[in-house]
CSV table of C-alpha atoms in Angstrom, one decimal:
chain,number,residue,atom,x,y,z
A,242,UNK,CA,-1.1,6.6,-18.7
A,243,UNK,CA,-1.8,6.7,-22.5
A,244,UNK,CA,0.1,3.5,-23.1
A,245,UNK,CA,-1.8,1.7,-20.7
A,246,UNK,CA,-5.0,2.8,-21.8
A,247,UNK,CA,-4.0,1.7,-24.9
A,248,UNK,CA,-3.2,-1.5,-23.7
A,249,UNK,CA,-6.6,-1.8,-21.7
A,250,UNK,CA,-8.1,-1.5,-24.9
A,251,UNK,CA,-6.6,-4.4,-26.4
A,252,UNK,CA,-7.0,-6.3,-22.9
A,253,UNK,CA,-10.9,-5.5,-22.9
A,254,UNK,CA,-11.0,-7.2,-26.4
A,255,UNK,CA,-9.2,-10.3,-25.3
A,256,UNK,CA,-9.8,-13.1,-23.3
A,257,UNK,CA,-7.2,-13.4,-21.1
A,258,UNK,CA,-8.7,-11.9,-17.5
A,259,UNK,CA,-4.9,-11.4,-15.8
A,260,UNK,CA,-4.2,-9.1,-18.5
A,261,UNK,CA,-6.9,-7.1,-18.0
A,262,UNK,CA,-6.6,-7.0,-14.1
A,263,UNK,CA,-2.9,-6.3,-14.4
A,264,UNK,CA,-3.9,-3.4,-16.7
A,265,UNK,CA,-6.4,-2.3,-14.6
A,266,UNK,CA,-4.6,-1.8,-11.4
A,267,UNK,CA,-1.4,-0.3,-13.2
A,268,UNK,CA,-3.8,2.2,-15.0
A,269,UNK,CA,-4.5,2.9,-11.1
A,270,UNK,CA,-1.0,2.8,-10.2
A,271,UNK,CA,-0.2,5.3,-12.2
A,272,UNK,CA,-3.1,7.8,-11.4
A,273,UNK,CA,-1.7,6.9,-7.9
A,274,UNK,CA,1.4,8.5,-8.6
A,275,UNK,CA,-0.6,11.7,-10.0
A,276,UNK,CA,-2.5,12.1,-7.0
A,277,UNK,CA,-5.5,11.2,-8.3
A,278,UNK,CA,-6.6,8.7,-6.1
A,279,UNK,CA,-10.3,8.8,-6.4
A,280,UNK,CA,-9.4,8.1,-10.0
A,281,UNK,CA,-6.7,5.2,-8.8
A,282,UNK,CA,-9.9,3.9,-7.1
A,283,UNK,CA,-12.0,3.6,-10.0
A,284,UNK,CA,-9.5,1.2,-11.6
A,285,UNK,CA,-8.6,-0.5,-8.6
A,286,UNK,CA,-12.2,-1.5,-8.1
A,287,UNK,CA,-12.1,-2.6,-11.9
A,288,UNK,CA,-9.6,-4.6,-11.4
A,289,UNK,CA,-11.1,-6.5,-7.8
A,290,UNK,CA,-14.0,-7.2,-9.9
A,291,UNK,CA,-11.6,-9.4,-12.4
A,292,UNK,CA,-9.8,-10.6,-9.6
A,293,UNK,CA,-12.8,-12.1,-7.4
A,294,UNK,CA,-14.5,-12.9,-10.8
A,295,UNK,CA,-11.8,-15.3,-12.3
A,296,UNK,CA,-10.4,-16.1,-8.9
A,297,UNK,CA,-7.0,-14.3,-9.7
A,298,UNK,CA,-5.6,-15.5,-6.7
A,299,UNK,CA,-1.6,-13.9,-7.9
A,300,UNK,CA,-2.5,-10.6,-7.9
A,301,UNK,CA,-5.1,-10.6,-5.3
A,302,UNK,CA,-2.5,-9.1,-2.7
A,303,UNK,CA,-1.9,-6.1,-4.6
A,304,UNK,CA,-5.4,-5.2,-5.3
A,305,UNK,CA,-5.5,-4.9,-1.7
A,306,UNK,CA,-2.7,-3.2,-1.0
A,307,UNK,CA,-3.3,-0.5,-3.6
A,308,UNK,CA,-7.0,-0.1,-2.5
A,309,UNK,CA,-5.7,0.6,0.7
A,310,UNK,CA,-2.8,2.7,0.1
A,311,UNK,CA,-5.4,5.1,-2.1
A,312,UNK,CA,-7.8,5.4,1.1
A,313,UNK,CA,-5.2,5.8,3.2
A,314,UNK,CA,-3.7,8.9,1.6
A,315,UNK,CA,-7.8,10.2,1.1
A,316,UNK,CA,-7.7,10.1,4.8
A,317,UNK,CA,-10.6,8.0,4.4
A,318,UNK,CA,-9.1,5.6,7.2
A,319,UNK,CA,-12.0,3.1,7.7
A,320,UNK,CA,-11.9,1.9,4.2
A,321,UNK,CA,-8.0,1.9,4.3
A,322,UNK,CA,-7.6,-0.2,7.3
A,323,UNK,CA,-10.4,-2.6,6.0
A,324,UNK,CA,-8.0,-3.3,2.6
A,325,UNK,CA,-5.0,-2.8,4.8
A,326,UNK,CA,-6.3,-5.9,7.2
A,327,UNK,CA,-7.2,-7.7,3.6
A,328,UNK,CA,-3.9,-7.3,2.1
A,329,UNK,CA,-2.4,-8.6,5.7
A,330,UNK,CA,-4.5,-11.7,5.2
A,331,UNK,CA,-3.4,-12.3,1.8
A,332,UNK,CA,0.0,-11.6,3.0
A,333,UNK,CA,0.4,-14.4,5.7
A,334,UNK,CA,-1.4,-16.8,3.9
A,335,UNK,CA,1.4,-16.9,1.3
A,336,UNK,CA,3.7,-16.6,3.6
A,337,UNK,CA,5.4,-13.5,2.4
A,338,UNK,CA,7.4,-11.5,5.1
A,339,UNK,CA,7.8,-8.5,2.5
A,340,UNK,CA,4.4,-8.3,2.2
A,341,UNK,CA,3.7,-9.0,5.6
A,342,UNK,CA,5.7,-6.1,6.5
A,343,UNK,CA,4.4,-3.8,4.0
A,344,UNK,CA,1.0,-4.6,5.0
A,345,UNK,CA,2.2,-3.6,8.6
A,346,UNK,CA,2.9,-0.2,7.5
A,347,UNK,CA,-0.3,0.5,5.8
A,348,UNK,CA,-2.1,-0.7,9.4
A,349,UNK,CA,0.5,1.4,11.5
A,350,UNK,CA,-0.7,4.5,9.2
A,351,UNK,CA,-4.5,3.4,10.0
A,352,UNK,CA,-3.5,3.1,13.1
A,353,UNK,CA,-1.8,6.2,14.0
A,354,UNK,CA,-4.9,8.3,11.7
A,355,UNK,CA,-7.2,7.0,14.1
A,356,UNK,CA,-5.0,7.8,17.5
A,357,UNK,CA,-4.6,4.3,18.6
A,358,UNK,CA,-1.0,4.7,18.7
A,359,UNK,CA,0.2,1.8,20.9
A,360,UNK,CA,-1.6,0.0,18.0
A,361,UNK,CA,0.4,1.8,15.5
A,362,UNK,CA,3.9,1.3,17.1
A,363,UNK,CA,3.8,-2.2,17.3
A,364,UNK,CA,2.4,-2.7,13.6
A,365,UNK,CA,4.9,-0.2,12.5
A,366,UNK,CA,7.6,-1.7,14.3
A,367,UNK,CA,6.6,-5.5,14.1
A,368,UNK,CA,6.4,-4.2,10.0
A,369,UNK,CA,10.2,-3.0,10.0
A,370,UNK,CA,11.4,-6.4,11.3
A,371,UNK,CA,9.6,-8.3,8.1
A,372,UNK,CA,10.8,-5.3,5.8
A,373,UNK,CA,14.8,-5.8,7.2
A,374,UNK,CA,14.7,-9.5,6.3
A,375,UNK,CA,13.3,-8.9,3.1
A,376,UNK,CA,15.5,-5.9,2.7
A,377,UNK,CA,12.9,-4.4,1.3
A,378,UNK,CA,14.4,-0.2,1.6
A,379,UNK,CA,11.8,1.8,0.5
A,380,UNK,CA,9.1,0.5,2.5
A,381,UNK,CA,11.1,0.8,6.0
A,382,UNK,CA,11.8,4.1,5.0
A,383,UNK,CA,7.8,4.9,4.9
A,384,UNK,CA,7.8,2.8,8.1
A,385,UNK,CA,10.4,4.3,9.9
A,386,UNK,CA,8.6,8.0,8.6
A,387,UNK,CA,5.6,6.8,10.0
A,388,UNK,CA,7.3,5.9,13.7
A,389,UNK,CA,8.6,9.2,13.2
A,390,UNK,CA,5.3,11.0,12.8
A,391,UNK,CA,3.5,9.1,15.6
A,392,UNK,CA,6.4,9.5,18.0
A,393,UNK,CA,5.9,13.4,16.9
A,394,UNK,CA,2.2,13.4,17.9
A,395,UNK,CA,3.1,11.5,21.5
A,396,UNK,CA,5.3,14.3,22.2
A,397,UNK,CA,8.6,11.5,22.4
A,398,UNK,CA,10.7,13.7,20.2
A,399,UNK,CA,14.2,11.9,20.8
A,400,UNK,CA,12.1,8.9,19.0
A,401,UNK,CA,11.0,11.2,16.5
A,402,UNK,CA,14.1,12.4,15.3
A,403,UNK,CA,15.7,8.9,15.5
A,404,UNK,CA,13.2,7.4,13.0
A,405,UNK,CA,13.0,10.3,10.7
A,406,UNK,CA,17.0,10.3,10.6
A,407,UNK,CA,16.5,6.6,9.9
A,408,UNK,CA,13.9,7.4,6.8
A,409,UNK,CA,16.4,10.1,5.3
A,410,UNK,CA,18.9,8.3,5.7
A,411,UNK,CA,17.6,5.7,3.5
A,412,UNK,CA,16.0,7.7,1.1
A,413,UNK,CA,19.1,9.3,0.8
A,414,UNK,CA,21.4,6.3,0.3
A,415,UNK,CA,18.6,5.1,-2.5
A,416,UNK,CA,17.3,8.2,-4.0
A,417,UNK,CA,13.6,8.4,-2.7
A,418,UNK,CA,12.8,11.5,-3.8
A,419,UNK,CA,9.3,11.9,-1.8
């Protein structure tokens, strides 16, 4: 955190609008990974302002994403699905099936917070297909968790336990700690 302050200091000096976007949204990255996500927020919204601003069209996906990810785990699910549905968007437009996927997964959580569930199955699962061609491990793993859960609150335990096998399984095989 302190080195990226320290580098958004130097970026809010300069005149190079990437920089300062990129240090925006990883100074919300990593108050992300304190739990801070109002905080996370803050800098996230910083950094969309850049973004739109200076038309930053390479990092537009993960302003998204992040935005979204942060709402989502404030169980503020409106806002999440809104920059879930963005970062989707952004996603097939560039033709990205990892981020496709990934996208997926932040819309099956939406999904499943708001109890549309047959909603959240097919983006989860739809998701898992994207995330296996781009072998992209650590996002199936939240994906298959997520199955897991929603499967768990439609009372279809056998699926339950399948998927969350599945996600410690891989977090196992590639040390995800959480």
């Amino acid at each position: 955190l302190e080195l990226n302050i320290e580098k958004l200091k130097i970026e809010e000096k300069r005149n190079n609008p990437r920089n300062l976007a990129s240090v925006l949204m990883n100074t919300g990255v990593v108050y992300a990974l304190e739990e801070e996500y109002a905080r996370a927020l803050e800098f996230y919204r910083r950094s969309d302002s850049v973004i739109q601003l200076h038309n930053l069209e390479d990092i537009r996906y993960n302003a998204a994403l992040n935005t979204g990810d942060a709402w989502d785990r404030l169980n503020q699910n409106d806002s999440a699905f809104k920059y879930f549905s963005r970062s989707l968007e952004i996603a097939r437009a560039q033709d990205d099936g990892d981020y496709i996927g990934t996208s997926m997964t932040g819309l099956g959580h939406s999904y499943r917070k708001m109890g549309r569930y047959p909603e959240s199955q097919t983006h989860y699962q739809e998701g898992i297909q994207y995330l296996q061609a781009a072998q992209d491990d650590e996002v199936i793993c939240e994906a298959a968790l997520g199955l897991a859960k929603l499967f768990e609150l439609t009372n279809r335990y056998d699926s339950a336990g399948h998927y969350a096998n599945l996600s410690l399984a891989i977090a196992k095989k590639d040390g995800f700690l959480s």
